[in-house]
Amino acid sequence: MPEESKRKRLERMHAEYEVLRELIPSPQCALHFKTPFQLLVATVLSAQTTDVRVNGVTPALFARYGTPELLSRANPEQVEDIIHPVGFYHTKAAHIIELSSQISTDFNGEVPQSMEELTTLSGVGRKTANVVLGNAFGIPGFPVDTHVMRLTGRLRWRTDWRSTHPDPVKIEKEITACFAPEEWTNLSHRLILFGRSTCHARKPDCADCPLNDTCPSAGMWA
Ligand code: SF4
């Protein structure tokens, strides 16, 4: 198969994204939250587990410790008891208590609104920061999770699609360069939702996939 030119790839990316836009017209953040602080904590808790599990523990957590001030003064063992179902509860409890303390002391009790500041918080990397920026503040952010890595690879939206250990920061830079900033957050949501519904990790449903006409990986698992 001849190498696709950069221009052709970009045209295909936009055409495929149009299909995803029609398929998923109003994507929403799957984590439940009422404030930016709650989304930040929920996202830290969501590492290595499902959003459903996180949504199962956050009502009890936020009923008791709904602000940075309250959570920063929490007893770690009591927090661990509440968040136990999300796994890695010891580390996660330490992170959310520490980041609450940092927000209280370094940011006047308010979740900061920049990538640079958010990533100074305990347990917060670029993916979490992008989730908070895009979903809590309406600031363009493109979270790269396992679904985004898989989809951008299979669709060959990124040039290192052959890589078995792709770099999420590189993916973020390469994909965001191809789309308008106001689209970044929903682009990530749509890729994640489409990865969950159709382009599964082990057995993608290529036969019924609306992208199978143009996807370079279509049918590889048949
Ligand atoms: S055709 Fe198959 S590999 Fe390509 S996006 Fe659809 S499900 Fe994924």
Coordinates of C-alpha atoms and ligand atoms in Angstrom, one line a residue, residues 151 154-155 194 198-200 204-207 209-212 215-219 221, ligand 1:
L151 CA -7.8 4.6 17.8
R154 CA -5.5 2.0 14.0
L155 CA -6.8 4.9 12.0
F194 CA -16.2 5.0 19.8
T198 CA -17.0 -0.4 18.3
C199 CA -13.2 -0.3 18.0
H200 CA -12.6 -2.5 21.0
P204 CA -12.9 -4.4 16.9
D205 CA -16.2 -4.6 15.2
C206 CA -14.9 -3.7 11.7
A207 CA -17.8 -5.3 9.9
C209 CA -18.0 0.1 11.7
P210 CA -19.0 3.3 9.9
L211 CA -15.4 4.0 9.2
N212 CA -14.6 0.7 7.6
C215 CA -9.9 3.0 8.0
P216 CA -6.5 1.5 7.0
S217 CA -6.8 -1.2 9.6
A218 CA -10.3 -2.4 8.7
G219 CA -10.7 -6.1 8.6
W221 CA -8.9 -9.0 12.8
Ligands
SF4_1 S1 -12.7 -0.3 10.7 FE1 -12.1 -1.6 12.5 S2 -10.1 -0.9 13.1 FE2 -11.0 0.7 11.8 S3 -11.9 2.1 13.2 FE3 -13.5 0.7 12.6 S4 -13.5 -0.9 14.2 FE4 -11.6 0.2 14.4

